[in-house]
CSV table of C-alpha atoms in Angstrom, one decimal:
chain,number,residue,atom,x,y,z
A,162,MET,CA,117.0,86.4,111.3
A,163,PHE,CA,120.3,86.5,109.4
A,164,SER,CA,122.9,84.0,110.5
A,165,ILE,CA,125.8,82.0,109.0
A,166,ALA,CA,123.5,78.9,109.0
A,167,SER,CA,120.7,80.7,107.1
A,168,LEU,CA,123.3,82.1,104.6
A,169,ARG,CA,124.5,78.6,103.8
A,170,SER,CA,121.1,77.0,103.6
A,171,GLU,CA,119.3,79.8,101.7
A,172,TRP,CA,122.2,80.9,99.5
A,173,LEU,CA,125.2,78.6,99.3
A,174,SER,CA,123.9,75.1,99.8
A,175,ASN,CA,123.8,74.4,96.0
A,176,PRO,CA,125.9,77.1,94.3
A,177,ARG,CA,126.9,75.4,91.0
A,178,ALA,CA,123.4,74.2,90.2
A,179,ASP,CA,121.9,77.5,91.3
A,180,ILE,CA,124.2,79.6,89.0
A,181,LEU,CA,123.5,77.4,86.0
A,182,ALA,CA,119.8,77.4,86.6
A,183,GLY,CA,119.8,81.2,87.0
A,184,ILE,CA,121.5,81.5,83.7
A,185,VAL,CA,118.8,79.4,82.0
A,186,VAL,CA,116.1,81.5,83.6
A,187,ALA,CA,117.7,84.8,82.6
A,188,LEU,CA,117.8,83.7,78.9
A,189,ALA,CA,114.2,82.6,79.0
A,190,LEU,CA,113.1,85.9,80.7
A,191,ILE,CA,114.3,88.2,77.9
A,192,PRO,CA,111.7,87.4,75.2
A,193,GLU,CA,108.9,87.2,77.8
A,194,ALA,CA,109.8,90.6,79.4
A,195,ILE,CA,109.9,92.1,75.9
A,196,GLY,CA,106.5,90.5,75.1
A,197,PHE,CA,104.9,91.8,78.3
A,198,SER,CA,106.2,95.3,77.6
A,199,ILE,CA,104.6,95.2,74.2
A,200,ILE,CA,101.3,94.0,75.8
A,201,ALA,CA,101.4,97.0,78.2
A,202,GLY,CA,102.3,99.4,75.4
A,203,VAL,CA,105.7,100.5,76.7
A,204,ASP,CA,109.3,100.4,75.6
A,205,PRO,CA,110.9,96.9,76.0
A,206,LYS,CA,113.4,98.2,78.5
A,207,VAL,CA,110.5,98.8,81.0
A,208,GLY,CA,109.8,95.1,81.2
A,209,LEU,CA,113.5,94.1,81.1
A,210,TYR,CA,114.5,96.6,83.9
A,211,ALA,CA,111.5,95.4,85.9
A,212,SER,CA,112.5,91.7,85.6
A,213,PHE,CA,116.0,92.5,86.7
A,214,SER,CA,114.9,94.6,89.6
A,215,ILE,CA,112.1,92.4,90.9
A,216,ALA,CA,114.2,89.2,90.7
A,217,VAL,CA,117.2,90.6,92.5
A,218,ILE,CA,115.2,92.3,95.2
A,219,THR,CA,113.0,89.3,95.9
A,220,ALA,CA,116.1,87.1,96.1
A,221,PHE,CA,116.9,89.0,99.3
A,222,VAL,CA,113.5,89.9,100.8
A,223,GLY,CA,111.1,87.3,99.4
A,224,GLY,CA,109.7,84.4,101.4
A,225,ARG,CA,110.2,81.6,98.9
A,226,PRO,CA,113.8,80.7,98.0
A,227,GLY,CA,114.2,79.5,94.4
A,228,MET,CA,111.0,81.2,93.2
A,229,ILE,CA,111.4,83.6,90.2
A,230,SER,CA,109.6,86.9,90.2
A,231,ALA,CA,109.7,89.4,87.3
A,232,ALA,CA,107.5,91.3,84.9
A,233,THR,CA,104.4,89.2,84.1
A,234,ALA,CA,101.5,89.2,81.6
A,235,ALA,CA,99.0,89.0,84.4
A,236,VAL,CA,100.0,92.5,85.6
A,237,ALA,CA,100.8,93.9,82.1
A,238,VAL,CA,97.3,93.4,80.8
A,239,LEU,CA,95.9,95.4,83.7
A,240,VAL,CA,97.8,98.6,82.9
A,241,VAL,CA,97.1,98.9,79.2
A,242,PRO,CA,94.3,101.6,79.7
A,243,LEU,CA,96.5,103.5,82.2
A,244,VAL,CA,99.5,103.7,79.8
A,245,ARG,CA,97.3,104.6,76.8
A,246,ASP,CA,95.4,107.4,78.6
A,247,HIS,CA,97.9,108.9,80.9
A,248,GLY,CA,101.5,107.8,79.9
A,249,VAL,CA,104.2,105.6,81.2
A,250,ASN,CA,105.1,107.8,84.2
A,251,TYR,CA,101.6,107.0,85.7
A,252,LEU,CA,102.5,103.3,85.3
A,253,PHE,CA,105.6,103.9,87.4
A,254,ALA,CA,103.6,105.7,90.1
A,255,ALA,CA,101.0,103.0,90.1
A,256,THR,CA,103.7,100.4,90.5
A,257,ILE,CA,105.1,102.2,93.5
A,258,LEU,CA,101.6,102.3,95.1
A,259,MET,CA,101.0,98.7,94.2
A,260,GLY,CA,104.1,97.8,96.3
A,261,ILE,CA,102.8,99.8,99.2
A,262,PHE,CA,99.5,97.9,99.1
A,263,GLN,CA,101.3,94.6,99.1
A,264,ILE,CA,103.5,95.5,102.0
A,265,ALA,CA,100.4,96.5,103.9
A,266,ALA,CA,98.8,93.1,103.0
A,267,GLY,CA,101.9,91.4,104.6
A,268,PHE,CA,101.4,93.3,107.8
A,269,LEU,CA,97.6,92.5,107.8
A,270,ARG,CA,98.4,88.8,107.3
A,271,LEU,CA,96.3,88.6,104.1
A,272,ASP,CA,98.5,85.7,103.1
A,273,LEU,CA,96.3,83.6,105.4
A,274,LEU,CA,93.5,83.8,102.9
A,275,MET,CA,95.4,81.2,100.9
A,276,GLN,CA,94.0,78.7,103.5
A,277,TYR,CA,90.6,79.0,101.7
A,278,VAL,CA,92.1,78.0,98.3
A,279,SER,CA,91.3,74.3,97.9
A,280,ARG,CA,93.7,71.7,96.3
A,281,SER,CA,91.2,71.5,93.3
A,282,VAL,CA,91.6,75.3,92.7
A,283,VAL,CA,95.4,75.0,92.8
A,284,THR,CA,95.4,72.1,90.4
A,285,GLY,CA,93.1,74.0,88.0
A,286,PHE,CA,95.4,77.1,88.4
A,287,VAL,CA,98.4,75.0,87.5
A,288,ASN,CA,96.8,73.3,84.5
A,289,ALA,CA,95.4,76.6,83.2
A,290,LEU,CA,98.9,78.2,83.4
A,291,ALA,CA,100.4,75.2,81.6
A,292,ILE,CA,97.9,75.7,78.7
A,293,LEU,CA,98.5,79.5,78.6
A,294,ILE,CA,102.2,79.0,78.5
A,295,PHE,CA,101.8,76.6,75.5
A,296,VAL,CA,99.4,78.9,73.7
A,297,ALA,CA,101.8,81.8,74.2
A,298,GLN,CA,104.3,79.9,72.0
A,299,LEU,CA,102.0,79.5,69.1
A,300,PRO,CA,102.7,82.9,67.5
A,301,GLN,CA,106.3,81.8,67.1
A,302,LEU,CA,105.2,78.7,65.3
A,303,MET,CA,102.8,80.5,62.8
A,304,ASN,CA,103.9,81.5,59.3
A,305,VAL,CA,107.4,80.1,59.7
A,306,THR,CA,109.6,77.7,57.7
A,307,TRP,CA,110.1,74.0,58.4
A,308,VAL,CA,113.5,75.0,59.8
A,309,THR,CA,111.8,76.5,62.9
A,310,TYR,CA,109.8,73.3,63.5
A,311,ALA,CA,113.0,71.3,63.1
A,312,MET,CA,114.8,73.5,65.6
A,313,VAL,CA,112.0,73.2,68.2
A,314,ALA,CA,111.9,69.5,67.8
A,315,GLY,CA,115.7,69.3,68.1
A,316,GLY,CA,115.6,71.5,71.2
A,317,LEU,CA,113.0,69.3,72.9
A,318,ALA,CA,115.1,66.2,72.0
A,319,ILE,CA,118.2,67.8,73.7
A,320,ILE,CA,116.1,68.9,76.7
A,321,TYR,CA,114.7,65.4,77.3
A,322,LEU,CA,117.6,63.2,76.2
A,323,PHE,CA,120.7,65.1,77.3
A,324,PRO,CA,120.1,64.3,81.1
A,325,ARG,CA,120.6,60.6,80.2
A,326,LEU,CA,124.2,61.5,79.4
A,327,THR,CA,124.8,63.9,82.3
A,328,ARG,CA,122.9,66.1,84.7
A,329,SER,CA,125.9,68.3,85.5
A,330,VAL,CA,124.6,71.0,83.1
A,331,PRO,CA,120.9,71.9,82.8
A,332,SER,CA,119.7,70.5,79.5
A,333,PRO,CA,117.6,73.6,78.6
A,334,LEU,CA,120.9,75.7,78.7
A,335,VAL,CA,122.5,73.1,76.4
A,336,ALA,CA,119.6,73.3,74.0
A,337,ILE,CA,119.7,77.2,73.9
A,338,VAL,CA,123.5,77.3,73.3
A,339,ALA,CA,123.5,74.4,70.7
A,340,LEU,CA,120.6,75.9,68.7
A,341,THR,CA,122.1,79.4,68.8
A,342,LEU,CA,125.4,78.1,67.4
A,343,ILE,CA,123.6,76.1,64.7
A,344,SER,CA,121.6,79.2,63.8
A,345,ILE,CA,124.5,81.6,63.6
A,346,TYR,CA,127.0,79.4,61.9
A,347,GLY,CA,124.4,77.8,59.6
A,348,GLY,CA,123.1,81.1,58.6
A,349,LEU,CA,119.5,80.0,59.2
A,350,ASN,CA,116.6,82.3,58.5
A,351,VAL,CA,114.7,82.0,61.8
A,352,ASN,CA,113.1,84.5,64.2
A,353,THR,CA,115.5,85.7,66.9
A,354,VAL,CA,115.3,87.5,70.2
A,355,GLY,CA,116.4,90.7,68.4
A,356,ASP,CA,113.2,90.5,66.3
A,357,MET,CA,111.1,90.9,69.5
A,358,GLY,CA,112.4,94.4,70.2
A,359,GLN,CA,115.5,96.5,70.8
A,360,LEU,CA,117.5,95.6,73.9
A,361,PRO,CA,118.6,98.5,76.1
A,362,SER,CA,122.3,99.3,76.3
A,363,THR,CA,122.3,101.3,79.6
A,364,LEU,CA,121.8,100.5,83.2
A,365,PRO,CA,118.6,101.5,85.0
A,366,TYR,CA,118.8,104.6,87.2
A,367,PHE,CA,116.8,106.0,90.1
A,368,PHE,CA,114.2,108.8,89.3
A,369,ILE,CA,110.9,110.0,90.7
A,370,PRO,CA,108.0,109.5,88.3
A,371,ASP,CA,107.0,112.7,86.6
A,372,VAL,CA,103.5,113.0,87.8
A,373,PRO,CA,101.7,115.8,89.7
A,374,LEU,CA,101.6,115.0,93.4
A,375,THR,CA,97.9,115.7,93.7
A,376,PHE,CA,94.7,113.9,94.8
A,377,GLU,CA,93.6,113.7,91.2
A,378,THR,CA,96.7,111.6,90.4
A,379,LEU,CA,95.9,109.3,93.3
A,380,GLN,CA,92.4,108.9,92.0
A,381,ILE,CA,93.8,107.8,88.6
A,382,ILE,CA,96.4,105.3,89.8
A,383,PHE,CA,94.6,104.0,92.9
A,384,PRO,CA,92.2,101.5,91.2
A,385,TYR,CA,95.0,100.2,88.9
A,386,ALA,CA,97.5,99.9,91.8
A,387,LEU,CA,95.0,98.0,93.9
A,388,THR,CA,94.1,95.6,91.1
A,389,MET,CA,97.8,95.0,90.3
A,390,ALA,CA,98.5,94.3,94.0
A,391,VAL,CA,95.7,91.8,94.3
A,392,VAL,CA,96.5,89.9,91.1
A,393,GLY,CA,100.3,90.0,91.8
A,394,LEU,CA,99.9,88.6,95.4
A,395,LEU,CA,97.4,86.0,94.3
A,396,GLU,CA,99.7,84.7,91.5
A,397,SER,CA,102.7,84.9,93.8
A,398,LEU,CA,101.2,83.1,96.7
A,399,MET,CA,99.8,80.4,94.4
A,400,THR,CA,103.2,80.0,92.7
A,401,ALA,CA,104.9,79.8,96.1
A,402,GLN,CA,102.6,77.0,97.1
A,403,ILE,CA,103.4,75.1,93.8
A,404,VAL,CA,107.2,75.6,94.4
A,405,ASP,CA,106.7,74.4,98.0
A,406,ASP,CA,105.2,71.2,96.5
A,407,LEU,CA,107.9,70.8,93.9
A,408,THR,CA,110.7,71.2,96.4
A,409,ASP,CA,109.0,69.7,99.4
A,410,THR,CA,110.0,72.7,101.5
A,411,PRO,CA,108.0,75.4,103.3
A,412,SER,CA,107.9,79.1,102.5
A,413,ASP,CA,107.1,82.2,104.5
A,414,LYS,CA,104.1,83.6,102.7
A,415,ARG,CA,103.8,86.7,104.9
A,416,ARG,CA,107.4,87.6,104.1
A,417,GLU,CA,106.6,86.9,100.4
A,418,CYS,CA,103.8,89.5,100.5
A,419,LYS,CA,106.1,92.1,102.0
A,420,GLY,CA,109.0,91.1,99.6
A,421,GLN,CA,106.8,91.5,96.5
A,422,GLY,CA,105.7,94.9,97.8
A,423,ILE,CA,109.3,96.1,98.4
A,424,ALA,CA,110.4,94.8,95.0
A,425,ASN,CA,107.5,96.5,93.1
A,426,SER,CA,107.9,99.8,95.0
A,427,VAL,CA,111.6,100.0,94.3
A,428,THR,CA,111.1,98.9,90.7
A,429,GLY,CA,108.8,101.9,90.1
A,430,PHE,CA,111.6,104.3,91.0
A,431,PHE,CA,113.9,102.6,88.4
A,432,GLY,CA,111.6,102.7,85.4
A,433,GLY,CA,110.1,99.3,85.7
A,434,MET,CA,106.5,98.0,85.5
A,435,GLY,CA,104.9,95.9,88.2
A,436,GLY,CA,105.4,92.2,88.4
A,437,CYS,CA,105.0,89.1,90.5
A,438,ALA,CA,106.0,85.5,90.7
A,439,MET,CA,106.2,83.5,87.5
A,440,ILE,CA,105.3,79.9,87.6
A,441,GLY,CA,106.8,79.1,84.2
A,442,GLN,CA,110.2,80.5,85.1
A,443,SER,CA,110.0,79.1,88.6
A,444,VAL,CA,109.5,75.6,87.2
A,445,ILE,CA,112.4,76.1,84.8
A,446,ASN,CA,114.6,77.1,87.8
A,447,VAL,CA,113.6,74.1,89.9
A,448,LYS,CA,113.8,71.6,87.0
A,449,SER,CA,117.3,73.0,86.2
A,450,GLY,CA,118.5,72.4,89.7
A,451,GLY,CA,117.9,75.8,91.3
A,452,SER,CA,116.6,75.8,94.9
A,453,THR,CA,118.0,78.7,96.8
A,454,ARG,CA,118.0,82.5,96.7
A,455,LEU,CA,121.2,82.5,94.8
A,456,SER,CA,119.4,81.1,91.7
A,457,THR,CA,116.9,84.0,91.8
A,458,PHE,CA,119.7,86.5,92.3
A,459,VAL,CA,121.7,85.1,89.4
A,460,ALA,CA,118.6,85.1,87.1
A,461,GLY,CA,118.1,88.8,87.7
A,462,SER,CA,121.7,90.0,87.7
A,463,PHE,CA,122.7,87.8,84.7
A,464,LEU,CA,119.6,89.1,82.8
A,465,LEU,CA,121.0,92.7,83.2
A,466,PHE,CA,124.4,91.5,82.1
A,467,LEU,CA,123.0,89.8,79.0
A,468,ILE,CA,121.0,92.8,77.8
A,469,VAL,CA,123.6,95.5,78.6
A,470,VAL,CA,126.9,93.8,77.9
A,471,LEU,CA,126.0,90.8,75.6
A,472,GLY,CA,123.1,92.5,73.8
A,473,PRO,CA,124.4,91.8,70.3
A,474,VAL,CA,125.0,88.1,71.0
A,475,VAL,CA,121.7,87.7,72.9
A,476,SER,CA,119.8,89.2,69.9
A,477,GLN,CA,120.9,86.3,67.8
A,478,ILE,CA,119.4,83.6,70.0
A,479,PRO,CA,116.8,81.8,67.9
A,480,MET,CA,113.3,82.1,69.4
A,481,ALA,CA,112.8,78.4,68.5
A,482,SER,CA,115.2,77.4,71.3
A,483,LEU,CA,113.3,79.4,73.9
A,484,VAL,CA,110.0,78.0,72.5
A,485,ALA,CA,111.3,74.5,73.1
A,486,VAL,CA,112.2,75.4,76.7
A,487,MET,CA,108.7,76.9,77.3
A,488,ILE,CA,107.0,73.8,75.8
A,489,MET,CA,109.0,71.7,78.2
A,490,VAL,CA,107.8,73.9,81.0
A,491,SER,CA,104.2,73.6,79.8
A,492,ILE,CA,104.4,69.8,79.7
A,493,GLY,CA,106.1,69.7,83.1
A,494,THR,CA,103.7,72.1,84.7
A,495,PHE,CA,100.5,70.4,83.7
A,496,SER,CA,99.1,67.9,86.3
A,497,TRP,CA,98.6,64.9,84.0
A,498,SER,CA,97.3,62.8,86.9
A,499,SER,CA,94.4,65.3,87.3
A,500,ILE,CA,92.9,63.9,84.1
A,501,LYS,CA,92.8,60.4,85.4
A,502,ASN,CA,91.5,61.6,88.7
A,503,LEU,CA,88.4,63.2,87.1
A,504,ARG,CA,86.8,59.8,87.2
A,505,THR,CA,87.9,58.8,90.8
A,506,HIS,CA,87.8,62.1,92.7
A,507,PRO,CA,84.4,63.5,94.0
A,508,TRP,CA,82.6,65.2,91.2
A,509,GLN,CA,82.5,68.5,93.1
A,510,SER,CA,86.3,68.6,93.2
A,511,SER,CA,86.5,67.8,89.4
A,512,VAL,CA,84.0,70.6,88.7
A,513,VAL,CA,86.0,73.1,90.7
A,514,MET,CA,89.2,72.1,88.9
A,515,VAL,CA,87.7,72.2,85.4
A,516,ALA,CA,85.9,75.5,86.0
A,517,THR,CA,89.1,77.1,87.2
A,518,VAL,CA,90.9,76.0,84.1
A,519,VAL,CA,88.1,77.1,81.7
A,520,VAL,CA,87.7,80.6,83.3
A,521,VAL,CA,91.5,81.2,83.3
A,522,VAL,CA,92.0,80.1,79.8
A,523,TRP,CA,88.9,81.9,78.5
A,524,THR,CA,89.6,85.2,80.2
A,525,HIS,CA,93.5,85.0,80.4
A,526,ASP,CA,92.9,86.3,83.9
A,527,LEU,CA,94.3,84.2,86.7
A,528,ALA,CA,92.4,86.1,89.4
A,529,GLN,CA,89.0,85.5,87.9
A,530,GLY,CA,89.6,81.8,87.6
A,531,VAL,CA,90.8,81.5,91.2
A,532,VAL,CA,87.9,83.5,92.5
A,533,VAL,CA,85.4,81.3,90.6
A,534,GLY,CA,87.1,78.2,91.9
A,535,VAL,CA,87.1,79.4,95.5
A,536,LEU,CA,83.4,80.4,95.2
A,537,LEU,CA,82.4,77.0,93.8
A,538,SER,CA,84.4,75.3,96.5
A,539,GLY,CA,82.6,77.3,99.1
A,540,VAL,CA,79.2,76.5,97.6
A,541,PHE,CA,80.0,72.8,97.5
A,542,PHE,CA,81.4,72.8,101.0
A,543,ALA,CA,78.3,74.6,102.4
A,544,SER,CA,75.9,72.2,100.6
A,545,LYS,CA,77.9,69.2,102.0
A,546,VAL,CA,77.9,70.5,105.6
A,547,MET,CA,74.2,71.5,105.2
A,548,ASN,CA,73.3,67.9,104.7
A,549,MET,CA,75.3,66.8,107.8
A,550,VAL,CA,72.6,68.4,110.1
A,551,SER,CA,70.1,65.9,111.4
A,552,VAL,CA,67.3,66.2,113.9
A,553,THR,CA,65.7,63.1,115.6
A,554,SER,CA,62.9,63.1,118.2
A,555,GLU,CA,61.5,60.9,120.9
A,556,LEU,CA,58.1,61.2,122.6
A,557,SER,CA,57.8,60.6,126.3
A,558,ASP,CA,55.7,57.7,127.7
A,559,ASP,CA,52.8,60.0,128.7
A,560,GLY,CA,52.8,61.6,125.3
A,561,ARG,CA,53.1,65.2,126.7
A,562,CYS,CA,56.9,65.8,126.2
A,563,ARG,CA,59.0,65.5,123.0
A,564,THR,CA,62.8,65.6,123.0
A,565,TYR,CA,64.4,66.8,119.7
A,566,LYS,CA,68.1,65.8,119.4
A,567,VAL,CA,70.1,68.0,117.0
A,568,ALA,CA,73.4,66.8,115.5
A,569,GLY,CA,75.7,68.6,113.1
A,570,GLN,CA,76.6,72.2,112.0
A,571,VAL,CA,73.8,74.8,112.1
A,572,PHE,CA,74.6,77.8,109.9
A,573,PHE,CA,72.9,79.9,107.2
A,574,ALA,CA,72.9,77.0,104.6
A,575,SER,CA,71.4,74.4,107.0
A,576,THR,CA,68.6,76.5,108.7
A,577,ASP,CA,65.8,75.4,106.4
A,578,ARG,CA,66.7,71.7,107.0
A,579,PHE,CA,66.8,72.5,110.8
A,580,ALA,CA,63.4,74.2,110.8
A,581,GLU,CA,61.6,71.5,108.7
A,582,SER,CA,62.5,68.9,111.4
A,583,PHE,CA,60.1,70.3,114.0
A,584,ASP,CA,56.3,69.6,114.2
A,585,PHE,CA,55.0,72.8,115.6
A,586,LYS,CA,51.3,71.7,115.5
A,587,GLU,CA,51.8,68.7,117.7
A,588,VAL,CA,50.0,69.2,121.0
A,589,LEU,CA,52.6,69.1,123.8
A,590,ASP,CA,53.1,70.4,127.3
A,591,ARG,CA,56.9,70.4,127.1
A,592,VAL,CA,59.6,70.4,124.4
A,593,ILE,CA,63.3,69.7,125.0
A,594,ILE,CA,65.8,70.7,122.3
A,595,ASP,CA,69.0,68.8,122.9
A,596,VAL,CA,71.9,70.4,121.0
A,597,SER,CA,74.8,68.7,122.8
A,598,ALA,CA,75.9,67.2,119.4
A,599,ALA,CA,75.4,70.4,117.4
A,600,HIS,CA,77.2,73.8,116.9
A,601,PHE,CA,75.6,77.1,116.1
A,602,TRP,CA,77.9,79.1,113.8
A,603,ASP,CA,76.2,82.4,112.9
A,604,ILE,CA,73.3,84.8,113.3
A,605,SER,CA,71.2,82.8,110.9
A,606,ALA,CA,71.5,79.7,113.1
A,607,VAL,CA,70.6,81.8,116.2
A,608,ASP,CA,67.6,83.2,114.4
A,609,ILE,CA,66.2,79.9,113.4
A,610,LEU,CA,66.6,78.5,116.9
A,611,ASP,CA,64.7,81.6,118.1
A,612,LYS,CA,61.9,81.0,115.7
A,613,ALA,CA,61.6,77.3,116.7
A,614,VAL,CA,61.5,78.1,120.5
A,615,LEU,CA,59.0,80.9,120.0
A,616,LYS,CA,56.7,78.9,117.8
A,617,PHE,CA,56.5,76.1,120.3
A,618,ARG,CA,55.7,78.6,123.0
A,619,ARG,CA,53.0,80.2,120.9
A,620,GLU,CA,51.4,76.7,120.7
A,621,GLY,CA,51.4,76.5,124.5
A,622,ALA,CA,54.4,74.4,125.2
A,623,THR,CA,57.3,75.2,127.5
A,624,VAL,CA,60.7,74.9,125.8
A,625,GLU,CA,64.1,73.9,127.3
A,626,ILE,CA,67.4,74.0,125.4
A,627,VAL,CA,70.0,71.7,126.8
A,628,GLY,CA,73.6,70.8,125.8
A,629,LEU,CA,74.9,74.0,124.4
A,630,ASN,CA,78.6,74.1,124.0
A,631,GLU,CA,80.5,77.2,125.3
A,632,LYS,CA,80.9,79.1,122.0
A,633,SER,CA,77.3,78.3,120.9
A,634,ALA,CA,76.0,79.4,124.3
A,635,ASP,CA,77.9,82.6,124.1
A,636,MET,CA,76.5,83.5,120.7
A,637,ILE,CA,73.0,82.6,121.7
A,638,GLU,CA,73.2,84.6,124.9
A,639,ARG,CA,74.3,87.7,122.9
A,640,PHE,CA,72.0,87.5,119.9
A,641,ALA,CA,69.0,85.3,120.8
A,642,ILE,CA,65.6,86.9,121.6
A,643,HIS,CA,63.6,84.0,122.8
A,644,ASP,CA,64.7,84.6,126.4
A,645,LYS,CA,64.2,88.3,126.2
A,646,PRO,CA,61.0,90.5,126.6
A,647,GLY,CA,59.0,90.8,123.4
A,648,GLY,CA,60.2,87.6,121.9
A,649,LEU,CA,56.8,86.2,121.2
A,650,GLU,CA,55.7,89.4,119.4
A,651,HIS,CA,58.8,89.1,117.2
A,652,VAL,CA,57.9,85.6,115.9
A,653,ALA,CA,54.2,86.7,115.4
A,654,ALA,CA,55.4,89.5,113.2
A,655,HIS,CA,57.1,86.9,111.0
């Protein structure tokens, strides 16, 4: 809820640093937004307008202060066939629908799915992004003169050494300004922002995408919008978690889902493409001192000011200066300790982390990498819990009754281990299955208990189950058949 206290904490607690950080982010956003527009096959202004709109709107309605959202490559690569086959207006319509899906995800609390993403997956996600950010700079370092390399090296020197003199001004901003002045007044022949594409000179305006309002149109944009929404939310929620860790502050991920949706839907009406949170720009913002919503707002609004008012000046910024900033981001983003931890952490965690990195870097698709990581985590967890099931037994003094004591978690992955622990051929009058230290989780667990009870009964023994906890007892009462008519016929059929 809005209040003076929240206004101060979320907007005005750090104004000077936030404004300077936002300026740095705005400068770094320009070549990336142009590049993402080229990837999607649209005019550069589509990516630039989207970056302005999404950043400004999420500053107000997002759930993670200090996080930067804008047009991204992760979303741009998804819409290439849509733009190629149907045109840019269908992209705008798909972006609007993407936002609606994300708003619905917020109301459905799909943000809670982040609880199933392990720390190893997050680390792999971060490392993969760091590698992709670095690889994305390589085209600017190919077929260039030694001057470009010298400027990149000089930019990195300023970025890392200037803070030793003072931290009052973000060193990336100093590097960009210094290298731009050297390039202009030195007449250096280097690639500039203007070489990436033409900057727009007008403000974005509201319009309704020129597409037929028919079911056929919905059939065309629906799969693209859904994929864009899923990828956008996944990257945004992962980035929010990373910014949480960097700043040691919490975020409202449900609000972030809705905020991303509102931003994308509005952006579609202003001629922009879909976007999401950007880990690279968010790291730049945090490292430059940005921590509140003001920094995100300044990044978006100053971006529009730069391209519309200062376009001719911005066009002369050497790409080498922005490459230096992004290399700094890559180095700062990569979790270097994770390399050392490969030898000390459990091998399963290391496999999950490395697999996430490999899949993301190989496919350039963050969603695929995270899905692979989550699936591997689930498999390893299931195998670990499966081995935690144990069954011991004790024979009575007269040799006619055996008590089986079950301990651990009984579910689909541990049913075989559970079944193999019983000797159904032993001649007994009575069998007691003590499950006071066990929990039955699913239908597979209930089914294997059924089979055990019915097999013992088929051999002539009476069976008693003792020690069921409340939830296990409820599930067994609802789904078990050993205490219902026809149970013995069921096991015989198997």
